[in-house]
Short mmCIF file of N, CA and C in Angstrom, two decimals:
data_model
loop_
_atom_site.label_atom_id
_atom_site.label_comp_id
_atom_site.label_asym_id
_atom_site.label_seq_id
_atom_site.Cartn_x
_atom_site.Cartn_y
_atom_site.Cartn_z
N UNK A 20 0.83 -1.18 0.00
CA UNK A 20 0.00 0.00 0.00
C UNK A 20 0.88 1.25 0.00
N UNK A 21 0.52 2.19 -0.82
CA UNK A 21 1.29 3.42 -0.96
C UNK A 21 0.91 4.39 0.16
N UNK A 22 1.90 4.74 0.98
CA UNK A 22 1.61 5.62 2.12
C UNK A 22 2.25 6.99 1.93
N UNK A 23 2.00 7.57 0.79
CA UNK A 23 2.51 8.92 0.53
C UNK A 23 1.71 9.94 1.32
N UNK A 24 2.40 10.92 1.76
CA UNK A 24 1.73 12.01 2.49
C UNK A 24 1.06 12.94 1.51
N UNK A 25 -0.18 13.22 1.76
CA UNK A 25 -0.90 14.16 0.91
C UNK A 25 -0.67 15.57 1.42
N UNK A 26 -0.45 16.44 0.48
CA UNK A 26 -0.31 17.86 0.85
C UNK A 26 -1.70 18.44 1.01
N UNK A 27 -1.83 19.37 1.93
CA UNK A 27 -3.13 20.03 2.08
C UNK A 27 -3.35 20.92 0.87
N UNK A 28 -4.61 21.12 0.49
CA UNK A 28 -4.88 21.94 -0.69
C UNK A 28 -4.40 23.38 -0.50
N UNK A 29 -3.92 23.93 -1.56
CA UNK A 29 -3.43 25.30 -1.55
C UNK A 29 -4.59 26.25 -1.84
N UNK A 30 -4.70 27.33 -1.08
CA UNK A 30 -5.78 28.29 -1.37
C UNK A 30 -5.67 28.82 -2.79
N UNK A 31 -6.80 28.98 -3.44
CA UNK A 31 -6.80 29.41 -4.84
C UNK A 31 -6.20 30.80 -5.01
N UNK A 32 -6.42 31.66 -4.03
CA UNK A 32 -5.85 33.01 -4.11
C UNK A 32 -4.32 32.96 -4.16
N UNK A 33 -3.74 32.05 -3.39
CA UNK A 33 -2.29 31.92 -3.37
C UNK A 33 -1.78 31.39 -4.72
N UNK A 34 -2.54 30.48 -5.32
CA UNK A 34 -2.15 29.90 -6.60
C UNK A 34 -2.29 30.91 -7.74
N UNK A 35 -3.32 31.75 -7.68
CA UNK A 35 -3.58 32.70 -8.76
C UNK A 35 -2.76 33.99 -8.66
N UNK A 36 -2.28 34.33 -7.46
CA UNK A 36 -1.57 35.59 -7.26
C UNK A 36 -0.38 35.77 -8.21
N UNK A 37 0.51 34.78 -8.38
CA UNK A 37 1.64 34.97 -9.32
C UNK A 37 1.16 35.20 -10.76
N UNK A 38 0.08 34.54 -11.15
CA UNK A 38 -0.45 34.70 -12.51
C UNK A 38 -0.98 36.12 -12.69
N UNK A 39 -1.73 36.58 -11.70
CA UNK A 39 -2.29 37.94 -11.77
C UNK A 39 -1.18 38.98 -11.81
N UNK A 40 -0.15 38.78 -10.98
CA UNK A 40 0.96 39.74 -10.96
C UNK A 40 1.67 39.76 -12.31
N UNK A 41 1.80 38.61 -12.95
CA UNK A 41 2.45 38.55 -14.25
C UNK A 41 1.60 39.25 -15.31
N UNK A 42 0.29 39.00 -15.28
CA UNK A 42 -0.60 39.66 -16.23
C UNK A 42 -0.71 41.15 -15.98
N UNK A 43 -0.56 41.56 -14.72
CA UNK A 43 -0.74 42.95 -14.35
C UNK A 43 0.55 43.76 -14.45
N UNK A 44 1.53 43.25 -15.14
CA UNK A 44 2.79 43.98 -15.26
C UNK A 44 2.59 45.35 -15.90
N UNK A 45 1.56 45.48 -16.74
CA UNK A 45 1.28 46.75 -17.40
C UNK A 45 0.17 47.53 -16.71
N UNK A 46 -0.30 47.07 -15.57
CA UNK A 46 -1.28 47.81 -14.80
C UNK A 46 -2.72 47.66 -15.27
N UNK A 47 -3.08 46.53 -15.83
CA UNK A 47 -4.44 46.35 -16.34
C UNK A 47 -5.46 46.08 -15.25
N UNK A 48 -5.03 45.74 -14.07
CA UNK A 48 -5.96 45.42 -12.99
C UNK A 48 -6.04 46.54 -11.95
N UNK A 49 -5.90 47.75 -12.40
CA UNK A 49 -5.97 48.91 -11.50
C UNK A 49 -7.29 48.99 -10.77
N UNK A 50 -8.38 48.69 -11.46
CA UNK A 50 -9.70 48.74 -10.84
C UNK A 50 -9.81 47.73 -9.71
N UNK A 51 -9.29 46.53 -9.93
CA UNK A 51 -9.35 45.49 -8.90
C UNK A 51 -8.54 45.92 -7.68
N UNK A 52 -7.34 46.42 -7.92
CA UNK A 52 -6.51 46.86 -6.80
C UNK A 52 -7.13 48.04 -6.08
N UNK A 53 -7.75 48.96 -6.82
CA UNK A 53 -8.42 50.11 -6.21
C UNK A 53 -9.56 49.63 -5.32
N UNK A 54 -10.36 48.71 -5.81
CA UNK A 54 -11.48 48.19 -5.01
C UNK A 54 -11.00 47.48 -3.75
N UNK A 55 -9.85 46.83 -3.82
CA UNK A 55 -9.32 46.13 -2.66
C UNK A 55 -8.84 47.09 -1.58
N UNK A 56 -8.19 48.19 -1.97
CA UNK A 56 -7.61 49.09 -0.97
C UNK A 56 -8.54 50.23 -0.55
N UNK A 57 -9.64 50.43 -1.28
CA UNK A 57 -10.54 51.55 -0.99
C UNK A 57 -10.97 51.62 0.47
N UNK A 58 -11.51 50.54 1.07
CA UNK A 58 -11.95 50.65 2.47
C UNK A 58 -10.84 51.05 3.42
N UNK A 59 -9.65 50.55 3.19
CA UNK A 59 -8.52 50.87 4.05
C UNK A 59 -8.10 52.34 3.89
N UNK A 60 -8.17 52.86 2.68
CA UNK A 60 -7.72 54.22 2.41
C UNK A 60 -8.70 55.28 2.92
N UNK A 61 -10.00 54.99 2.91
CA UNK A 61 -10.98 56.00 3.30
C UNK A 61 -11.53 55.81 4.70
N UNK A 62 -11.39 54.63 5.26
CA UNK A 62 -11.89 54.39 6.61
C UNK A 62 -13.26 53.73 6.59
N UNK A 63 -13.60 53.20 7.73
CA UNK A 63 -14.81 52.39 7.88
C UNK A 63 -16.10 53.16 7.59
N UNK A 64 -16.22 54.36 8.10
CA UNK A 64 -17.44 55.14 7.92
C UNK A 64 -17.72 55.49 6.47
N UNK A 65 -16.72 55.92 5.75
CA UNK A 65 -16.88 56.28 4.34
C UNK A 65 -17.05 55.02 3.49
N UNK A 66 -16.32 53.97 3.82
CA UNK A 66 -16.40 52.73 3.04
C UNK A 66 -17.80 52.14 3.05
N UNK A 67 -18.54 52.32 4.16
CA UNK A 67 -19.90 51.80 4.23
C UNK A 67 -20.85 52.55 3.31
N UNK A 68 -20.53 53.77 2.97
CA UNK A 68 -21.43 54.61 2.18
C UNK A 68 -20.97 54.81 0.74
N UNK A 69 -19.88 54.15 0.37
CA UNK A 69 -19.33 54.32 -0.99
C UNK A 69 -18.97 52.96 -1.57
N UNK A 70 -18.71 52.98 -2.87
CA UNK A 70 -18.30 51.76 -3.57
C UNK A 70 -17.56 52.17 -4.84
N UNK A 71 -16.47 51.50 -5.14
CA UNK A 71 -15.73 51.78 -6.37
C UNK A 71 -16.58 51.30 -7.54
N UNK A 72 -16.89 52.21 -8.45
CA UNK A 72 -17.74 51.87 -9.58
C UNK A 72 -16.95 51.54 -10.82
N UNK A 73 -16.00 52.40 -11.18
CA UNK A 73 -15.28 52.21 -12.44
C UNK A 73 -13.97 52.97 -12.38
N UNK A 74 -13.11 52.69 -13.32
CA UNK A 74 -11.84 53.40 -13.48
C UNK A 74 -11.72 53.73 -14.95
N UNK A 75 -11.99 55.00 -15.29
CA UNK A 75 -11.99 55.43 -16.69
C UNK A 75 -10.89 56.47 -16.89
N UNK A 76 -9.97 56.17 -17.77
CA UNK A 76 -8.88 57.10 -18.09
C UNK A 76 -8.21 57.65 -16.84
N UNK A 77 -7.90 56.76 -15.92
CA UNK A 77 -7.22 57.07 -14.65
C UNK A 77 -8.08 57.91 -13.69
N UNK A 78 -9.38 57.98 -13.95
CA UNK A 78 -10.30 58.66 -13.04
C UNK A 78 -11.18 57.61 -12.39
N UNK A 79 -11.10 57.52 -11.07
CA UNK A 79 -11.91 56.55 -10.34
C UNK A 79 -13.30 57.13 -10.15
N UNK A 80 -14.31 56.38 -10.58
CA UNK A 80 -15.70 56.78 -10.39
C UNK A 80 -16.20 56.04 -9.15
N UNK A 81 -16.54 56.81 -8.14
CA UNK A 81 -16.95 56.25 -6.85
C UNK A 81 -18.44 56.49 -6.66
N UNK A 82 -19.20 55.40 -6.50
CA UNK A 82 -20.64 55.53 -6.24
C UNK A 82 -20.84 55.86 -4.76
N UNK A 83 -21.73 56.81 -4.51
CA UNK A 83 -21.99 57.29 -3.16
C UNK A 83 -23.47 57.13 -2.87
N UNK A 84 -23.80 56.74 -1.63
CA UNK A 84 -25.19 56.43 -1.28
C UNK A 84 -26.09 57.66 -1.21
N UNK A 85 -25.59 58.78 -0.71
CA UNK A 85 -26.41 59.99 -0.54
C UNK A 85 -25.69 61.22 -1.10
N UNK A 86 -26.45 62.17 -1.66
CA UNK A 86 -25.82 63.38 -2.23
C UNK A 86 -24.98 64.18 -1.24
N UNK A 87 -25.39 64.21 0.04
CA UNK A 87 -24.60 64.99 1.01
C UNK A 87 -23.19 64.44 1.17
N UNK A 88 -23.04 63.12 0.94
CA UNK A 88 -21.71 62.52 1.03
C UNK A 88 -20.83 62.94 -0.14
N UNK A 89 -21.43 63.23 -1.28
CA UNK A 89 -20.64 63.70 -2.42
C UNK A 89 -19.94 65.00 -2.05
N UNK A 90 -20.67 65.91 -1.42
CA UNK A 90 -20.09 67.18 -1.01
C UNK A 90 -18.97 66.96 0.01
N UNK A 91 -19.21 66.11 1.00
CA UNK A 91 -18.19 65.83 2.00
C UNK A 91 -16.93 65.22 1.38
N UNK A 92 -17.15 64.26 0.48
CA UNK A 92 -16.00 63.58 -0.13
C UNK A 92 -15.23 64.50 -1.07
N UNK A 93 -15.93 65.44 -1.71
CA UNK A 93 -15.20 66.41 -2.54
C UNK A 93 -14.28 67.27 -1.70
N UNK A 94 -14.66 67.53 -0.46
CA UNK A 94 -13.78 68.29 0.44
C UNK A 94 -12.56 67.46 0.85
N UNK A 95 -12.72 66.14 0.92
CA UNK A 95 -11.62 65.25 1.31
C UNK A 95 -10.86 64.68 0.11
N UNK A 96 -11.25 65.06 -1.08
CA UNK A 96 -10.75 64.48 -2.31
C UNK A 96 -9.22 64.48 -2.42
N UNK A 97 -8.58 65.60 -2.16
CA UNK A 97 -7.13 65.68 -2.33
C UNK A 97 -6.41 64.75 -1.35
N UNK A 98 -6.91 64.64 -0.13
CA UNK A 98 -6.29 63.76 0.86
C UNK A 98 -6.46 62.29 0.46
N UNK A 99 -7.67 61.91 0.05
CA UNK A 99 -7.93 60.53 -0.37
C UNK A 99 -7.08 60.19 -1.59
N UNK A 100 -7.03 61.11 -2.55
CA UNK A 100 -6.26 60.88 -3.77
C UNK A 100 -4.77 60.70 -3.46
N UNK A 101 -4.25 61.50 -2.56
CA UNK A 101 -2.83 61.38 -2.18
C UNK A 101 -2.55 60.02 -1.56
N UNK A 102 -3.45 59.54 -0.68
CA UNK A 102 -3.26 58.22 -0.07
C UNK A 102 -3.34 57.10 -1.11
N UNK A 103 -4.28 57.22 -2.04
CA UNK A 103 -4.41 56.20 -3.09
C UNK A 103 -3.18 56.17 -3.98
N UNK A 104 -2.68 57.34 -4.35
CA UNK A 104 -1.50 57.40 -5.21
C UNK A 104 -0.26 56.86 -4.51
N UNK A 105 -0.16 57.11 -3.21
CA UNK A 105 0.97 56.58 -2.45
C UNK A 105 0.91 55.05 -2.40
N UNK A 106 -0.29 54.51 -2.31
CA UNK A 106 -0.46 53.06 -2.20
C UNK A 106 -0.41 52.35 -3.54
N UNK A 107 -1.09 52.90 -4.56
CA UNK A 107 -1.21 52.22 -5.85
C UNK A 107 -0.23 52.71 -6.91
N UNK A 108 0.36 53.86 -6.68
CA UNK A 108 1.20 54.47 -7.69
C UNK A 108 0.46 55.63 -8.33
N UNK A 109 1.19 56.64 -8.72
CA UNK A 109 0.57 57.86 -9.24
C UNK A 109 -0.12 57.66 -10.58
N UNK A 110 0.23 56.60 -11.30
CA UNK A 110 -0.33 56.42 -12.64
C UNK A 110 -1.65 55.65 -12.65
N UNK A 111 -2.01 54.99 -11.57
CA UNK A 111 -3.25 54.20 -11.55
C UNK A 111 -4.45 55.12 -11.43
N UNK A 112 -4.46 55.98 -10.42
CA UNK A 112 -5.59 56.90 -10.19
C UNK A 112 -5.04 58.33 -10.17
N UNK A 113 -5.52 59.14 -11.10
CA UNK A 113 -5.09 60.54 -11.15
C UNK A 113 -6.17 61.50 -10.66
N UNK A 114 -7.43 61.02 -10.64
CA UNK A 114 -8.53 61.87 -10.20
C UNK A 114 -9.64 61.00 -9.63
N UNK A 115 -10.49 61.62 -8.83
CA UNK A 115 -11.65 60.94 -8.26
C UNK A 115 -12.91 61.68 -8.67
N UNK A 116 -13.95 60.93 -9.02
CA UNK A 116 -15.25 61.53 -9.33
C UNK A 116 -16.30 60.80 -8.51
N UNK A 117 -17.06 61.55 -7.74
CA UNK A 117 -18.08 60.97 -6.88
C UNK A 117 -19.44 61.17 -7.52
N UNK A 118 -20.21 60.07 -7.64
CA UNK A 118 -21.52 60.12 -8.27
C UNK A 118 -22.53 59.42 -7.36
N UNK A 119 -23.77 59.91 -7.39
CA UNK A 119 -24.83 59.26 -6.63
C UNK A 119 -25.17 57.97 -7.35
N UNK A 120 -25.26 56.90 -6.60
CA UNK A 120 -25.58 55.61 -7.21
C UNK A 120 -26.02 54.61 -6.17
N UNK A 121 -26.68 53.59 -6.64
CA UNK A 121 -27.12 52.52 -5.75
C UNK A 121 -25.94 51.60 -5.48
N UNK A 122 -25.68 51.37 -4.21
CA UNK A 122 -24.59 50.48 -3.83
C UNK A 122 -25.06 49.04 -3.94
N UNK A 123 -24.14 48.16 -4.27
CA UNK A 123 -24.49 46.74 -4.35
C UNK A 123 -24.81 46.23 -2.96
N UNK A 124 -25.42 45.10 -2.89
CA UNK A 124 -25.79 44.54 -1.60
C UNK A 124 -24.67 43.68 -1.01
N UNK A 125 -23.47 43.96 -1.38
CA UNK A 125 -22.35 43.21 -0.84
C UNK A 125 -22.20 43.52 0.65
N UNK A 126 -21.51 42.66 1.33
CA UNK A 126 -21.29 42.86 2.77
C UNK A 126 -20.33 44.03 2.96
N UNK A 127 -20.79 45.04 3.64
CA UNK A 127 -19.95 46.19 3.95
C UNK A 127 -19.58 46.14 5.42
N UNK A 128 -18.44 46.69 5.77
CA UNK A 128 -18.05 46.65 7.18
C UNK A 128 -19.08 47.36 8.05
N UNK A 129 -19.40 46.76 9.17
CA UNK A 129 -20.37 47.35 10.08
C UNK A 129 -19.66 48.28 11.06
N UNK A 130 -20.37 49.32 11.45
CA UNK A 130 -19.81 50.23 12.45
C UNK A 130 -19.80 49.53 13.80
N UNK A 131 -18.77 49.78 14.56
CA UNK A 131 -18.69 49.21 15.90
C UNK A 131 -19.62 49.98 16.82
N UNK A 132 -20.35 49.28 17.68
CA UNK A 132 -21.22 50.00 18.62
C UNK A 132 -20.37 50.75 19.65
N UNK A 133 -20.85 51.90 20.02
CA UNK A 133 -20.15 52.73 21.00
C UNK A 133 -20.88 52.60 22.33
N UNK A 134 -20.14 52.29 23.37
CA UNK A 134 -20.74 52.14 24.70
C UNK A 134 -21.22 53.51 25.20
N UNK A 135 -22.41 53.54 25.73
CA UNK A 135 -22.95 54.79 26.25
C UNK A 135 -23.05 54.71 27.76
N UNK A 136 -22.79 55.82 28.38
CA UNK A 136 -22.89 55.88 29.84
C UNK A 136 -24.36 55.83 30.24
N UNK A 137 -24.67 55.12 31.33
CA UNK A 137 -26.07 55.08 31.77
C UNK A 137 -26.53 56.45 32.25
N UNK A 138 -27.81 56.69 32.08
CA UNK A 138 -28.36 57.97 32.53
C UNK A 138 -28.54 57.94 34.04
N UNK A 139 -28.29 59.06 34.65
CA UNK A 139 -28.44 59.19 36.10
C UNK A 139 -29.70 60.00 36.39
N UNK A 140 -30.25 59.76 37.54
CA UNK A 140 -31.40 60.54 37.96
C UNK A 140 -30.95 61.97 38.25
N UNK A 141 -31.81 62.90 37.94
CA UNK A 141 -31.48 64.30 38.16
C UNK A 141 -32.29 64.80 39.35
N UNK A 142 -31.60 65.34 40.30
CA UNK A 142 -32.26 65.91 41.48
C UNK A 142 -32.56 67.38 41.20
N UNK A 143 -33.81 67.73 41.32
CA UNK A 143 -34.20 69.12 41.11
C UNK A 143 -33.97 69.92 42.38
N UNK A 144 -33.56 71.16 42.24
CA UNK A 144 -33.47 72.02 43.44
C UNK A 144 -34.90 72.32 43.93
N UNK A 145 -34.98 72.86 45.08
CA UNK A 145 -36.28 73.19 45.66
C UNK A 145 -36.94 74.27 44.82
N UNK A 146 -38.06 73.90 44.19
CA UNK A 146 -38.81 74.85 43.37
C UNK A 146 -40.13 75.15 44.08
N UNK A 147 -40.39 76.42 44.34
CA UNK A 147 -41.59 76.80 45.08
C UNK A 147 -42.83 76.77 44.21
N UNK A 148 -42.69 77.05 42.96
CA UNK A 148 -43.83 77.06 42.05
C UNK A 148 -44.14 75.62 41.61
N UNK A 149 -45.33 75.07 41.96
CA UNK A 149 -45.64 73.67 41.60
C UNK A 149 -45.77 73.46 40.10
N UNK A 150 -46.24 74.45 39.35
CA UNK A 150 -46.34 74.32 37.90
C UNK A 150 -44.95 74.20 37.26
N UNK A 151 -44.04 75.01 37.74
CA UNK A 151 -42.66 74.98 37.23
C UNK A 151 -42.02 73.63 37.56
N UNK A 152 -42.25 73.13 38.78
CA UNK A 152 -41.69 71.83 39.17
C UNK A 152 -42.25 70.72 38.28
N UNK A 153 -43.56 70.70 38.00
CA UNK A 153 -44.16 69.68 37.14
C UNK A 153 -43.61 69.78 35.71
N UNK A 154 -43.41 71.01 35.25
CA UNK A 154 -42.85 71.19 33.90
C UNK A 154 -41.44 70.61 33.81
N UNK A 155 -40.62 70.86 34.82
CA UNK A 155 -39.26 70.31 34.83
C UNK A 155 -39.28 68.79 34.94
N UNK A 156 -40.16 68.25 35.79
CA UNK A 156 -40.25 66.79 35.92
C UNK A 156 -40.68 66.15 34.61
N UNK A 157 -41.64 66.79 33.93
CA UNK A 157 -42.09 66.28 32.64
C UNK A 157 -40.96 66.32 31.61
N UNK A 158 -40.20 67.40 31.62
CA UNK A 158 -39.07 67.55 30.70
C UNK A 158 -38.01 66.48 30.96
N UNK A 159 -37.69 66.23 32.22
CA UNK A 159 -36.67 65.24 32.58
C UNK A 159 -37.16 63.84 32.21
N UNK A 160 -38.44 63.57 32.43
CA UNK A 160 -38.99 62.27 32.09
C UNK A 160 -38.93 62.03 30.57
N UNK A 161 -39.26 63.05 29.79
CA UNK A 161 -39.20 62.93 28.33
C UNK A 161 -37.76 62.72 27.88
N UNK A 162 -36.82 63.40 28.50
CA UNK A 162 -35.42 63.25 28.16
C UNK A 162 -34.96 61.81 28.45
N UNK A 163 -35.45 61.24 29.55
CA UNK A 163 -35.09 59.88 29.92
C UNK A 163 -35.63 58.85 28.93
N UNK A 164 -36.77 59.12 28.31
CA UNK A 164 -37.36 58.19 27.34
C UNK A 164 -36.74 58.31 25.97
N UNK A 165 -36.19 59.46 25.65
CA UNK A 165 -35.68 59.71 24.29
C UNK A 165 -34.40 58.92 24.02
N UNK A 166 -34.18 58.63 22.75
CA UNK A 166 -32.92 57.99 22.36
C UNK A 166 -31.87 59.09 22.24
N UNK A 167 -30.61 58.70 22.37
CA UNK A 167 -29.56 59.72 22.30
C UNK A 167 -29.01 59.81 20.92
#
């Protein structure tokens, strides 16, 4: 009986990586590399609301979930572009264009929940006017029910 040791299967990504690097010697996979590094370059909050759409003539077209984010991202454009160029090379992405678009239903990173301090009871000072005291109690009670 042949008792050769079997090697464990090699992950497909590891097997394909040398082939992709060889094919990408001329930079044809810029869009793929851009999509891979985008979340890391812009951060978790922006990555959840954006998606790399296309790469046309060295201009990355980024789909954005809401129009207000387009304005915010245009203010951050030079910083994001500098980080992308440092990571991918200056010739892959020369400009960014943000457009409103429907994001795919792919799994996006979730925001981490932030621990909130518990609410404490508020002691009112001595109020002589009973109407004023009831108004303050009502206000404090409503504040306690509201979400933060």
